[in-house]
JSON list of C-alpha atoms in Angstrom, two decimals:
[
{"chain": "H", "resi": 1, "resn": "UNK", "atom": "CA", "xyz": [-232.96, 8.84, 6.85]},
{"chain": "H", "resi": 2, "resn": "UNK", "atom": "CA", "xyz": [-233.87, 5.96, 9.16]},
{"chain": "H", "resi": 3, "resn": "UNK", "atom": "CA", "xyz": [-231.74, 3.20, 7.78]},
{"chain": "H", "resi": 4, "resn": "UNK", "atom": "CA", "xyz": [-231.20, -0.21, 9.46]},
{"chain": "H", "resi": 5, "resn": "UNK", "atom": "CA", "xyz": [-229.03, -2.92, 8.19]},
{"chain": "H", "resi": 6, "resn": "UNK", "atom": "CA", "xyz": [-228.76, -6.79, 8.11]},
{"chain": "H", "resi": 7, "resn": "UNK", "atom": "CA", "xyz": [-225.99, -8.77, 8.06]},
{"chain": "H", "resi": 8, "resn": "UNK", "atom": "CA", "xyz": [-225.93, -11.17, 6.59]},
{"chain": "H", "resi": 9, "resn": "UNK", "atom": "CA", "xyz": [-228.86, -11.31, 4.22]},
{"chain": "H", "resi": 10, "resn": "UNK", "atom": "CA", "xyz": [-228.83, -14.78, 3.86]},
{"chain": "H", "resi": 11, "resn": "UNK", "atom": "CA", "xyz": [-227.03, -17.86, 5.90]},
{"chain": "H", "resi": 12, "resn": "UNK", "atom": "CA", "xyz": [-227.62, -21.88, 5.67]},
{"chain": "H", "resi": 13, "resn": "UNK", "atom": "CA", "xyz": [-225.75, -23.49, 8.54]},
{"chain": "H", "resi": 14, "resn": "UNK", "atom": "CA", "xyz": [-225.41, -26.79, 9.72]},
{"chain": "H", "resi": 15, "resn": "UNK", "atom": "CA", "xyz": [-227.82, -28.33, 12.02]},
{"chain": "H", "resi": 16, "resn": "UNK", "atom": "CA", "xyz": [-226.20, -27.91, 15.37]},
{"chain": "H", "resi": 17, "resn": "UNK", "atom": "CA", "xyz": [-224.05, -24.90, 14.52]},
{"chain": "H", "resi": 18, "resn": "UNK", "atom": "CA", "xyz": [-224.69, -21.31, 15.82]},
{"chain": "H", "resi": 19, "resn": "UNK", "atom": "CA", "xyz": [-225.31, -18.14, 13.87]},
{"chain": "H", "resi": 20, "resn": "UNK", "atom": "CA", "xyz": [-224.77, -14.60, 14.39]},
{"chain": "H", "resi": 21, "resn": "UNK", "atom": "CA", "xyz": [-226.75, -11.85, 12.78]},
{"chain": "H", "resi": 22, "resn": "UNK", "atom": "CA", "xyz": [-225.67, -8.32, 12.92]},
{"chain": "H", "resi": 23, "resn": "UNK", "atom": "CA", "xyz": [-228.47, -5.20, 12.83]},
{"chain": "H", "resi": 24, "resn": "UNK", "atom": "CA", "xyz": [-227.04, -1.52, 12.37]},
{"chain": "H", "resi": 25, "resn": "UNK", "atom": "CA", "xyz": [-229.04, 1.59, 12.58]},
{"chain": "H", "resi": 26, "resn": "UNK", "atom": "CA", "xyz": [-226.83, 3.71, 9.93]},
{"chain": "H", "resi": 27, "resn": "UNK", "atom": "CA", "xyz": [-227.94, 7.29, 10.34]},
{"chain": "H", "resi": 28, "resn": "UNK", "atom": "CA", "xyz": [-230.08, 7.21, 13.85]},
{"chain": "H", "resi": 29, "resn": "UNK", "atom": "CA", "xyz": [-229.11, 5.66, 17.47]},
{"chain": "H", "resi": 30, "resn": "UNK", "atom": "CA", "xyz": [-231.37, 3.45, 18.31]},
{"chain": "H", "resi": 31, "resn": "UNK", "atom": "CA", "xyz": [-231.97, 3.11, 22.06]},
{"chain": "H", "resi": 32, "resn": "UNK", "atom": "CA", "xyz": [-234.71, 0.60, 21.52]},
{"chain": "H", "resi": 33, "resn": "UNK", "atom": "CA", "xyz": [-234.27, -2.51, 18.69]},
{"chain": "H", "resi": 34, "resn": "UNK", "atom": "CA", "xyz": [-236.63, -5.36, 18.17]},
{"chain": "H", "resi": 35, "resn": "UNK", "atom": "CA", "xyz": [-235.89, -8.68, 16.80]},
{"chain": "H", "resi": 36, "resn": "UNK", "atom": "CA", "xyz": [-238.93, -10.58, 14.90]},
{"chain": "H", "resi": 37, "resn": "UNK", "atom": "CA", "xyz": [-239.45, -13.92, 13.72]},
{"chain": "H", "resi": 38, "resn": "UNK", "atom": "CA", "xyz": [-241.30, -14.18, 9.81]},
{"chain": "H", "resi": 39, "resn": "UNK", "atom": "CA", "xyz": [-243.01, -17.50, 8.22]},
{"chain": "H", "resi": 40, "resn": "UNK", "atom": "CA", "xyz": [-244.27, -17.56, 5.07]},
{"chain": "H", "resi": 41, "resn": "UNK", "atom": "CA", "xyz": [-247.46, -15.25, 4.91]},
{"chain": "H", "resi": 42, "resn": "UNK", "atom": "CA", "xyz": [-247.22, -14.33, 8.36]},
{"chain": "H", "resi": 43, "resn": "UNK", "atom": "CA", "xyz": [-247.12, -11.38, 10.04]},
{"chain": "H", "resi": 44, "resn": "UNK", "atom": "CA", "xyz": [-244.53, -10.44, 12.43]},
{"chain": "H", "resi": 45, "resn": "UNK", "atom": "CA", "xyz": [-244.02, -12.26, 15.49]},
{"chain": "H", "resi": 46, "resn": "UNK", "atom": "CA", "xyz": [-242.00, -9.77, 17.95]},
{"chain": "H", "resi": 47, "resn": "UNK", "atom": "CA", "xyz": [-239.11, -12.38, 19.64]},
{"chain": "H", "resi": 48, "resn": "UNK", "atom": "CA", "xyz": [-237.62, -9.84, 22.28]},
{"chain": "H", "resi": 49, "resn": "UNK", "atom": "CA", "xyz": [-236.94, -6.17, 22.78]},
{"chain": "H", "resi": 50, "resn": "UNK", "atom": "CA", "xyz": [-233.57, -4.91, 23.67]},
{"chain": "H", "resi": 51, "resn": "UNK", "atom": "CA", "xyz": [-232.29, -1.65, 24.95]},
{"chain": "H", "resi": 52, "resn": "UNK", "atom": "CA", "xyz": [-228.95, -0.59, 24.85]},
{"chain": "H", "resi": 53, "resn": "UNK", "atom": "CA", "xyz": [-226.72, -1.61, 27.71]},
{"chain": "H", "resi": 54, "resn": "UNK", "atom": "CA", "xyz": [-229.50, -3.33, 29.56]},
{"chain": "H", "resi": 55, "resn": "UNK", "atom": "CA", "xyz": [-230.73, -7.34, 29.27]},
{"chain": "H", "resi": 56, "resn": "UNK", "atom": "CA", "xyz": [-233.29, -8.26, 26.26]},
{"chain": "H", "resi": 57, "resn": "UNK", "atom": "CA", "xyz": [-236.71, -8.26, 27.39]},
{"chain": "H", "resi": 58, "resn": "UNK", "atom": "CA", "xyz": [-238.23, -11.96, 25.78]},
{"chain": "H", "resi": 59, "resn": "UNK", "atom": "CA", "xyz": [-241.30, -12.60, 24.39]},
{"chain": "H", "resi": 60, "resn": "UNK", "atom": "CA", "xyz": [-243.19, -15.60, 25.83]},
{"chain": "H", "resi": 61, "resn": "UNK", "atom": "CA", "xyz": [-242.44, -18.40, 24.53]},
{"chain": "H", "resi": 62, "resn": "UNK", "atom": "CA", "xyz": [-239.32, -17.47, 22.83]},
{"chain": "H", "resi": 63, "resn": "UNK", "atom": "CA", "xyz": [-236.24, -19.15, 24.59]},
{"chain": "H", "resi": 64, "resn": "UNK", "atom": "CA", "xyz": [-233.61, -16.46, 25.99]},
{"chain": "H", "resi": 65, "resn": "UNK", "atom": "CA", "xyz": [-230.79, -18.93, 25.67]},
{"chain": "H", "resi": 66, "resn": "UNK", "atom": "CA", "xyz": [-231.41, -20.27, 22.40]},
{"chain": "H", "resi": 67, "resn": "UNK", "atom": "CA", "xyz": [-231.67, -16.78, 20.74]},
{"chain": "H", "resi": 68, "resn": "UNK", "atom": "CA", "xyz": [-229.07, -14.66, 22.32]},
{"chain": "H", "resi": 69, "resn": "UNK", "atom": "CA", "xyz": [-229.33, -10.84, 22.20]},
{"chain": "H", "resi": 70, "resn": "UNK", "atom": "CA", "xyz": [-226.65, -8.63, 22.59]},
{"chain": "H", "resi": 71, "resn": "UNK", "atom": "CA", "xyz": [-226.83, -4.74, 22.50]},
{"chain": "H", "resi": 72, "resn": "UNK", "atom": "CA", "xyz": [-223.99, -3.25, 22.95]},
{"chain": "H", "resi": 73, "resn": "UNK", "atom": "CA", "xyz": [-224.84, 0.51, 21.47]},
{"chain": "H", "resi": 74, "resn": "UNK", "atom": "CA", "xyz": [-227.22, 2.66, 20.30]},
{"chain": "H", "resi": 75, "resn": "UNK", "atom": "CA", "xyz": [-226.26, 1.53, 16.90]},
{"chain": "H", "resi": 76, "resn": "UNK", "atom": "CA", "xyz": [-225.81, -2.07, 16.84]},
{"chain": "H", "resi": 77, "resn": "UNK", "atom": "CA", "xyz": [-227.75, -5.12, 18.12]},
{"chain": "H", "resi": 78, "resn": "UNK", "atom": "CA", "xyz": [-226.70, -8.91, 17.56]},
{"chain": "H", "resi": 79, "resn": "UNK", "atom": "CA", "xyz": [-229.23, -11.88, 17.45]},
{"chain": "H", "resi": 80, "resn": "UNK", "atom": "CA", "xyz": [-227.22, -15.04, 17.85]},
{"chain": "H", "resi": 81, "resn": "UNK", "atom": "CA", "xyz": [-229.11, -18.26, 16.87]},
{"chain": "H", "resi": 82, "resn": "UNK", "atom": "CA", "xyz": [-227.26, -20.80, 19.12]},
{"chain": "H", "resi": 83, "resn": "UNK", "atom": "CA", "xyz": [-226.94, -24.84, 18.44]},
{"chain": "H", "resi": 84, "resn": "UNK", "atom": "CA", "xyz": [-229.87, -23.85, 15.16]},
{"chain": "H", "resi": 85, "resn": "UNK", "atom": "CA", "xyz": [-231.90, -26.77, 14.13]},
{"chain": "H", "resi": 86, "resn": "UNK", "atom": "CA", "xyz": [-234.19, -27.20, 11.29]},
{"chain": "H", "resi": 87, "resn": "UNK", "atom": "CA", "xyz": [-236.90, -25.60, 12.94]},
{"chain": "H", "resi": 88, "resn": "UNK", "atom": "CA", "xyz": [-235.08, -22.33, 13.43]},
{"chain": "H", "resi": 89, "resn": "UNK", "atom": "CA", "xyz": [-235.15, -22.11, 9.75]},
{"chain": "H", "resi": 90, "resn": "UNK", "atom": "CA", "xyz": [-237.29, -18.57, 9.10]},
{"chain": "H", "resi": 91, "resn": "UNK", "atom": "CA", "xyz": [-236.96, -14.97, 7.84]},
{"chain": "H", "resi": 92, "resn": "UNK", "atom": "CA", "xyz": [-235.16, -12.75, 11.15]},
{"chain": "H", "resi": 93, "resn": "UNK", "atom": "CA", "xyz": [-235.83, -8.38, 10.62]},
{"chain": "H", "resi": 94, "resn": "UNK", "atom": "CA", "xyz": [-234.79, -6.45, 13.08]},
{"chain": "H", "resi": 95, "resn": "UNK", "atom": "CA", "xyz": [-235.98, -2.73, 13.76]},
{"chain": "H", "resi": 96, "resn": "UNK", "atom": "CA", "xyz": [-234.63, -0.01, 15.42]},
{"chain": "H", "resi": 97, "resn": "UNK", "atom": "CA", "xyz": [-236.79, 2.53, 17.53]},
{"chain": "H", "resi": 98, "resn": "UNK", "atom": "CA", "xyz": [-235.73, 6.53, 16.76]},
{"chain": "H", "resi": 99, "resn": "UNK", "atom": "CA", "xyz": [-238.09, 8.31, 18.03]},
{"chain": "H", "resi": 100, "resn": "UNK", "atom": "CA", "xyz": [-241.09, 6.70, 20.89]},
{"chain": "H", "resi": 101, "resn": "UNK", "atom": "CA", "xyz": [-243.17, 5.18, 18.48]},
{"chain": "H", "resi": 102, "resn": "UNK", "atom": "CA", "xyz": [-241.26, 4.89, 15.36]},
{"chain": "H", "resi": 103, "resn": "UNK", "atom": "CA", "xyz": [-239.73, 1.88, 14.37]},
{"chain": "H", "resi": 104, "resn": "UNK", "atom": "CA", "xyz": [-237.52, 1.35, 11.30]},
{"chain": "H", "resi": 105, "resn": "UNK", "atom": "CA", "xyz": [-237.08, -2.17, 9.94]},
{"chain": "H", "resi": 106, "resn": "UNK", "atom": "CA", "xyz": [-234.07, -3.98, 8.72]},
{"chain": "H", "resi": 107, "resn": "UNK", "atom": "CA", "xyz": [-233.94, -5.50, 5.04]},
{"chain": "H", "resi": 108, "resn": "UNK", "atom": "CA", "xyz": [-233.91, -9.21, 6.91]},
{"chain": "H", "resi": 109, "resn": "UNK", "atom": "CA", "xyz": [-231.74, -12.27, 7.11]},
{"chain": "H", "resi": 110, "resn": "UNK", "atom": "CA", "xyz": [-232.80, -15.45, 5.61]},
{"chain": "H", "resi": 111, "resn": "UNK", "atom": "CA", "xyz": [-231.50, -18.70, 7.82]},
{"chain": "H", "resi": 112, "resn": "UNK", "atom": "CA", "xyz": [-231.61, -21.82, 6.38]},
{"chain": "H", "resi": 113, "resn": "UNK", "atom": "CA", "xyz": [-230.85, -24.78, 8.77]},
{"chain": "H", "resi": 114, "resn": "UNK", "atom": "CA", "xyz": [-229.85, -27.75, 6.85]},
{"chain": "I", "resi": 1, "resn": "UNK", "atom": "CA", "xyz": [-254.76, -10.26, 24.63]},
{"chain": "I", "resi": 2, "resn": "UNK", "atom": "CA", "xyz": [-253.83, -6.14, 22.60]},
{"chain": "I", "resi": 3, "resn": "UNK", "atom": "CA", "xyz": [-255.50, -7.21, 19.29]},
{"chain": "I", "resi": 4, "resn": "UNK", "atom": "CA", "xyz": [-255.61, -5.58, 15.64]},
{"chain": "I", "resi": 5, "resn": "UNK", "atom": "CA", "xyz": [-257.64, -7.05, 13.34]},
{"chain": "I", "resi": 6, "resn": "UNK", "atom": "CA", "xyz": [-256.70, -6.63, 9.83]},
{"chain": "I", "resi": 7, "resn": "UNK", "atom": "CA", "xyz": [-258.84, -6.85, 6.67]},
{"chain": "I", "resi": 8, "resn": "UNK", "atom": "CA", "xyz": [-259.17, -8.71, 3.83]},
{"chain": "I", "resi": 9, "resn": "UNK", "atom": "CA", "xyz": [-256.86, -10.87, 3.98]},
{"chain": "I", "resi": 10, "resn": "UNK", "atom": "CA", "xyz": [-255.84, -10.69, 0.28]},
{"chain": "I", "resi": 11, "resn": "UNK", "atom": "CA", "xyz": [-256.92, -8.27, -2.32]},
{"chain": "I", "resi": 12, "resn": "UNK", "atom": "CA", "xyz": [-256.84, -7.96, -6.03]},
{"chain": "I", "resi": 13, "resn": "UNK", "atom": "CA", "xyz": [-257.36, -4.51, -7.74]},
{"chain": "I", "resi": 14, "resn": "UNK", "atom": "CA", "xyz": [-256.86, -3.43, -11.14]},
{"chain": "I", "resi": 15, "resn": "UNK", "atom": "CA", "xyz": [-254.64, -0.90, -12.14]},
{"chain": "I", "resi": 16, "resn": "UNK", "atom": "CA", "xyz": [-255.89, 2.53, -11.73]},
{"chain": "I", "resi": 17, "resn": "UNK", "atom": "CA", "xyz": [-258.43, 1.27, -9.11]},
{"chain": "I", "resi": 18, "resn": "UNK", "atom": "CA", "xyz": [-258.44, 2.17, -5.62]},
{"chain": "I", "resi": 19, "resn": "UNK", "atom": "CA", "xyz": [-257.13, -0.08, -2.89]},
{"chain": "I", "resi": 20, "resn": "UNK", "atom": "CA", "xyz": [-258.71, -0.45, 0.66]},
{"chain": "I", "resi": 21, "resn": "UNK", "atom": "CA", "xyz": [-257.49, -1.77, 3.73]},
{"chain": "I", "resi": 22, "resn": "UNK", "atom": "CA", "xyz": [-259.25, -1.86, 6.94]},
{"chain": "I", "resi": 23, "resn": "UNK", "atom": "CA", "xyz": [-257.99, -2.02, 10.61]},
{"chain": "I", "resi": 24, "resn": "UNK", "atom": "CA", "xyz": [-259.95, -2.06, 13.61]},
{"chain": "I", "resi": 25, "resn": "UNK", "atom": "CA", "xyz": [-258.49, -2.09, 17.31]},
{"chain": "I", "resi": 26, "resn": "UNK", "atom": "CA", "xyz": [-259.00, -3.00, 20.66]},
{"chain": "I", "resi": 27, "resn": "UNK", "atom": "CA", "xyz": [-257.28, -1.10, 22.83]},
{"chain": "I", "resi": 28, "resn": "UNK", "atom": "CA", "xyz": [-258.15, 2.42, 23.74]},
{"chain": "I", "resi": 29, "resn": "UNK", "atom": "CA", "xyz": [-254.44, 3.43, 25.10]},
{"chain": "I", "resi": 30, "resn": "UNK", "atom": "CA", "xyz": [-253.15, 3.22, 21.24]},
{"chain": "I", "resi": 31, "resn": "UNK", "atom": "CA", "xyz": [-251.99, 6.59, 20.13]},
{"chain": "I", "resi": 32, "resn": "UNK", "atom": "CA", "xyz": [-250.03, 5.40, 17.23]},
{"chain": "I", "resi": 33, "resn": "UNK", "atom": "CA", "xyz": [-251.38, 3.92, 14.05]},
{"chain": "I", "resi": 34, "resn": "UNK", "atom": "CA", "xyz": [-248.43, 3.38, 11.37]},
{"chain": "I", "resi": 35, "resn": "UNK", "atom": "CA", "xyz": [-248.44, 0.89, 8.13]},
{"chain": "I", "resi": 36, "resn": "UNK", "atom": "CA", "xyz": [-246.13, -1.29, 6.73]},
{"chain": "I", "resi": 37, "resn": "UNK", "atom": "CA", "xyz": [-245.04, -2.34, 3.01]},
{"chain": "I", "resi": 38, "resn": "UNK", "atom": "CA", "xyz": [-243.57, -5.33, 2.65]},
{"chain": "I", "resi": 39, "resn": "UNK", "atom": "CA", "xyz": [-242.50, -7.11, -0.55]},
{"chain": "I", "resi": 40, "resn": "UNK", "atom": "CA", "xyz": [-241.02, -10.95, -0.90]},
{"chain": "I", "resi": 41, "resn": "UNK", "atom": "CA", "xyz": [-238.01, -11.04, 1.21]},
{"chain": "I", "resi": 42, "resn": "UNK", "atom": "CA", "xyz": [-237.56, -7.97, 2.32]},
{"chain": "I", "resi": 43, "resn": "UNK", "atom": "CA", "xyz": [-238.55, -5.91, 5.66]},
{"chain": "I", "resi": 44, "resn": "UNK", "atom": "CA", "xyz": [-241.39, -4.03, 6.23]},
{"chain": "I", "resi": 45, "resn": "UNK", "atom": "CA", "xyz": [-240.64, -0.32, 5.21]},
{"chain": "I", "resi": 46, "resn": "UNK", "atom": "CA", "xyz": [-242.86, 2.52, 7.08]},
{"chain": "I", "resi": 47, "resn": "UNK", "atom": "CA", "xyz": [-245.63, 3.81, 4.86]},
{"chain": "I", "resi": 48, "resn": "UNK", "atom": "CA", "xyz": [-247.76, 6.45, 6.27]},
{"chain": "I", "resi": 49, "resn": "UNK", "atom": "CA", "xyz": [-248.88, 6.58, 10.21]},
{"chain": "I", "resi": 50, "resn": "UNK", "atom": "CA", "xyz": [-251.31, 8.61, 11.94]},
{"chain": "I", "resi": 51, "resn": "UNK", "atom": "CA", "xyz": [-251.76, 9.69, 15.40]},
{"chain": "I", "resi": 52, "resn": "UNK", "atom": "CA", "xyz": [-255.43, 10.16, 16.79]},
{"chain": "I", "resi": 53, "resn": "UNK", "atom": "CA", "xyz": [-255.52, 13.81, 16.77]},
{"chain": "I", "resi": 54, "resn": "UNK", "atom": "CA", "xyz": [-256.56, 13.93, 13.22]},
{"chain": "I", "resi": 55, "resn": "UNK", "atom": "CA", "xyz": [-259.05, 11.82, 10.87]},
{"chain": "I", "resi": 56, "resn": "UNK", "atom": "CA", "xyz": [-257.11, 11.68, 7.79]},
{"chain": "I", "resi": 57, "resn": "UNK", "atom": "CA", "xyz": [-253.46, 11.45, 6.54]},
{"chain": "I", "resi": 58, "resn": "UNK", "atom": "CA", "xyz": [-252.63, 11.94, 3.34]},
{"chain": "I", "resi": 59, "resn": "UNK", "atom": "CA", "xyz": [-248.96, 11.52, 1.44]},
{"chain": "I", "resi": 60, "resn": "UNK", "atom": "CA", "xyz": [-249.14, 11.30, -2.08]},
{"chain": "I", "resi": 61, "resn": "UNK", "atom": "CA", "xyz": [-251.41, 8.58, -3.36]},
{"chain": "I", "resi": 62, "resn": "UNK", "atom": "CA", "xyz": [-251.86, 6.53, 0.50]},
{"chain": "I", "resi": 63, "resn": "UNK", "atom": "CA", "xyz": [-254.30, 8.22, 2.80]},
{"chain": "I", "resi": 64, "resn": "UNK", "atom": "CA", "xyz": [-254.85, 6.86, 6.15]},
{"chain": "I", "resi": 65, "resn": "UNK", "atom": "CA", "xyz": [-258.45, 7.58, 7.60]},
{"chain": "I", "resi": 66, "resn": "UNK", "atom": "CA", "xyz": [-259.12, 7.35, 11.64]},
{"chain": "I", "resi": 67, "resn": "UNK", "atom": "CA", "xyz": [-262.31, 6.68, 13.08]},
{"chain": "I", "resi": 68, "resn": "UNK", "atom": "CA", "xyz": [-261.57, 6.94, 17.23]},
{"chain": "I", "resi": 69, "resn": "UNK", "atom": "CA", "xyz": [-264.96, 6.31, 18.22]},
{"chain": "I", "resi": 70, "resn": "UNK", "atom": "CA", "xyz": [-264.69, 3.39, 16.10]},
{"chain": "I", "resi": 71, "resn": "UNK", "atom": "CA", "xyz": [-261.57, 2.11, 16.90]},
{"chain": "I", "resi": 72, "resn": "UNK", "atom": "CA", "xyz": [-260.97, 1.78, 13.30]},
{"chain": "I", "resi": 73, "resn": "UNK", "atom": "CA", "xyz": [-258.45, 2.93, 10.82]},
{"chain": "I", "resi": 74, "resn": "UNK", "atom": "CA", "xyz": [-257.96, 2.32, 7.08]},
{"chain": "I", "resi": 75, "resn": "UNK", "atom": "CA", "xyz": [-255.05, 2.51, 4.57]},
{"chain": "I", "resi": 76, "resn": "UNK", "atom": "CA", "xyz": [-256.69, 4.15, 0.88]},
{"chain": "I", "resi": 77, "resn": "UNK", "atom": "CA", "xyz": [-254.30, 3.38, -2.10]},
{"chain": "I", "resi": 78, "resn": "UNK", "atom": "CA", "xyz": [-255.54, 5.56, -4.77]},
{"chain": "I", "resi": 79, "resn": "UNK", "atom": "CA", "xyz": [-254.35, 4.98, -8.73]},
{"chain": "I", "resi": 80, "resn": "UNK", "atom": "CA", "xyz": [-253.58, 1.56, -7.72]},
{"chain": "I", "resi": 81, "resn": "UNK", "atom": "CA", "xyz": [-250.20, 0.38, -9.63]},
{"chain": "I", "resi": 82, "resn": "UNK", "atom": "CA", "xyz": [-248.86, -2.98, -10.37]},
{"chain": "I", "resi": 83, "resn": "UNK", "atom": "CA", "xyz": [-245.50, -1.63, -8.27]},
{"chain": "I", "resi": 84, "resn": "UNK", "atom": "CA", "xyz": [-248.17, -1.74, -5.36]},
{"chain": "I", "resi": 85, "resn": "UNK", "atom": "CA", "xyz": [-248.34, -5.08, -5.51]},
{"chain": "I", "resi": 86, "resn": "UNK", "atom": "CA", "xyz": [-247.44, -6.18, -1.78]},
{"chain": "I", "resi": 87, "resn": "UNK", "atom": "CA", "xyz": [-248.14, -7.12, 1.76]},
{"chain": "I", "resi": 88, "resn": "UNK", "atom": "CA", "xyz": [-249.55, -4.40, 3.79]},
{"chain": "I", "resi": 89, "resn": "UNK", "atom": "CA", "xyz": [-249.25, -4.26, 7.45]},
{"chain": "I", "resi": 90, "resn": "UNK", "atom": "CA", "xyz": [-251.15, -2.03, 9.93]},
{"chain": "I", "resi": 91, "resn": "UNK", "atom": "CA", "xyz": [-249.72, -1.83, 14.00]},
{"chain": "I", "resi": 92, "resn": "UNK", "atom": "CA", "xyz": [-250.88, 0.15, 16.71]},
{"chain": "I", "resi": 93, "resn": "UNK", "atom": "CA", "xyz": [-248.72, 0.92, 19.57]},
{"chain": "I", "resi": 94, "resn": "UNK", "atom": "CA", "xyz": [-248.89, 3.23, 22.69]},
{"chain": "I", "resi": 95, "resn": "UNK", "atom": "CA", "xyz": [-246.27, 5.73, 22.65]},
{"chain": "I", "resi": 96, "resn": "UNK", "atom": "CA", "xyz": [-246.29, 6.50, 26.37]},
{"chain": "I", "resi": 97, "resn": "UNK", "atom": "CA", "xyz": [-244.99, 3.26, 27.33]},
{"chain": "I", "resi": 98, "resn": "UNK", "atom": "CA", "xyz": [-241.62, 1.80, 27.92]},
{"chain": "I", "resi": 99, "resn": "UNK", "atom": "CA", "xyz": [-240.70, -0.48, 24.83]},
{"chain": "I", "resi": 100, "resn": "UNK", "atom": "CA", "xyz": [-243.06, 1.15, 21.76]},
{"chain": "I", "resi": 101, "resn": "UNK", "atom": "CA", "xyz": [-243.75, -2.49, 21.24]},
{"chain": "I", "resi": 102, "resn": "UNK", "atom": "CA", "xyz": [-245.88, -2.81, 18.00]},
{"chain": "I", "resi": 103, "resn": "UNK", "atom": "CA", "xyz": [-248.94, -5.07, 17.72]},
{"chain": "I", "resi": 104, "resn": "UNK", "atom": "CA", "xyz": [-249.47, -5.74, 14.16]},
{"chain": "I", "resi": 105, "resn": "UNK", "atom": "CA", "xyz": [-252.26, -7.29, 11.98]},
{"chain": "I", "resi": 106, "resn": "UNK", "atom": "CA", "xyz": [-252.44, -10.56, 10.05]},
{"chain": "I", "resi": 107, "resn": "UNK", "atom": "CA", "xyz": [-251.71, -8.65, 6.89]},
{"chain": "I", "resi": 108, "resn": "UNK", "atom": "CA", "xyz": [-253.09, -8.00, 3.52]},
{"chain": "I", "resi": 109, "resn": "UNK", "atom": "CA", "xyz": [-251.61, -9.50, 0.43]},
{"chain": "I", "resi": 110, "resn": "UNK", "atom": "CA", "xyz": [-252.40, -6.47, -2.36]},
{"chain": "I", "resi": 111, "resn": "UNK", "atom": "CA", "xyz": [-252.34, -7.43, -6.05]},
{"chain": "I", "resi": 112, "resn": "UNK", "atom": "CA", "xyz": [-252.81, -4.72, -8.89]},
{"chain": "I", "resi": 113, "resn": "UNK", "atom": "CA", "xyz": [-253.63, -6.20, -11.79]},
{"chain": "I", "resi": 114, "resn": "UNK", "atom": "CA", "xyz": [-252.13, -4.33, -15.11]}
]
């Protein structure tokens, strides 16, 4: 159990074009998902913190109009990477929280910004 | 700043060997100690976590040991394998707040070497 999806797994966009990535939680509602940001041998920078129904909560420094959040239930969350440059090219995961302190990751989305 | 300090960085362990991976924390409010295996692009998948109620954790070959006093937890891999061979992430969160946001280490790259 605990399974969250990605969709897709992979995009490469045009510079200037927006993206939308999809994250399910298959078998649990999540009331809580979490949207990171990967580089290369990094660890996991947290990007903002949605709750169903309710406004993402952003992390500092990470632009709330640029990377649109959308959570519109328990079992889905959007991430939509809006006017994406080169510099927005990274590794996206997603996580959804089951129970208050448990949270499940998504397989990740690879963007490519050409 | 919520810190967790995660050690070494990268590790190399032959097969059979045991693997060890250290944590140390600074805030006393965390309650909730999980870790993270990650391989090349793919999310983080949940481990083995331990609350502070107990000193050890054990599921199959990972064992988590807790030091509270310390502030200090470590991730034992025993029988290393080369299937092993990943990024290991330790996070601490507080469970009693809002948004179970996650504050995770730097990471430690494992290698088992056949």
């Amino acid at each position: 159990g605990a399974v969250v999806s990605q969709h897709p797994s992979r995009v490469i966009c045009k510079s200037g074009t927006s993206v939308k990535i999809e994250c399910r939680s298959l078998d649990f509602q999540a009331t809580t998902m979490f949207w990171y940001r990967q580089f290369p041998k990094q660890s996991l920078m947290l990007m903002a913190t949605s709750n169903e129904g309710s406004k993402a909560t952003y992390e500092q420094g990470v632009e709330k109009d640029k990377f649109l959040i959308n959570h519109a239930s328990l079992t889905l969350s959007t991430l939509t990477v809006t006017s994406a440059h080169p510099e927005d090219s990274s590794f996206y995961i997603c996580s959804g929280a089951r129970v208050p302190d448990t949270q499940y990751f998504g397989p990740g989305t690879r963007l490519t910004v050409l | 700043q919520q810190q967790v300090k995660q050690s070494p960085q990268s590790l190399i362990v032959q097969k059979g060997g045991i693997s060890i991976i250290n944590c140390a924390y600074e805030n006393t409010a965390f309650d909730y100690f999980p870790w993270y295996q990650q391989f090349p692009g793919k999310g983080p998948a949940l481990l083995i976590a331990i609350r502070p109620d107990v000193s050890e954790k054990k599921e199959g070959r990972f064992t988590i040991s807790f030091n509270k006093s310390a502030k200090q937890f470590s991730l034992h891999i025993m029988d290393s394998q080369p299937g092993d061979s990943a990024t290991y992430f330790c996070a601490a969160t507080y469970s009693g707040g809002s948004n179970y946001k996650l504050t995770f280490g730097k990471g430690t790259l494992l290698t088992v070497n056949p």
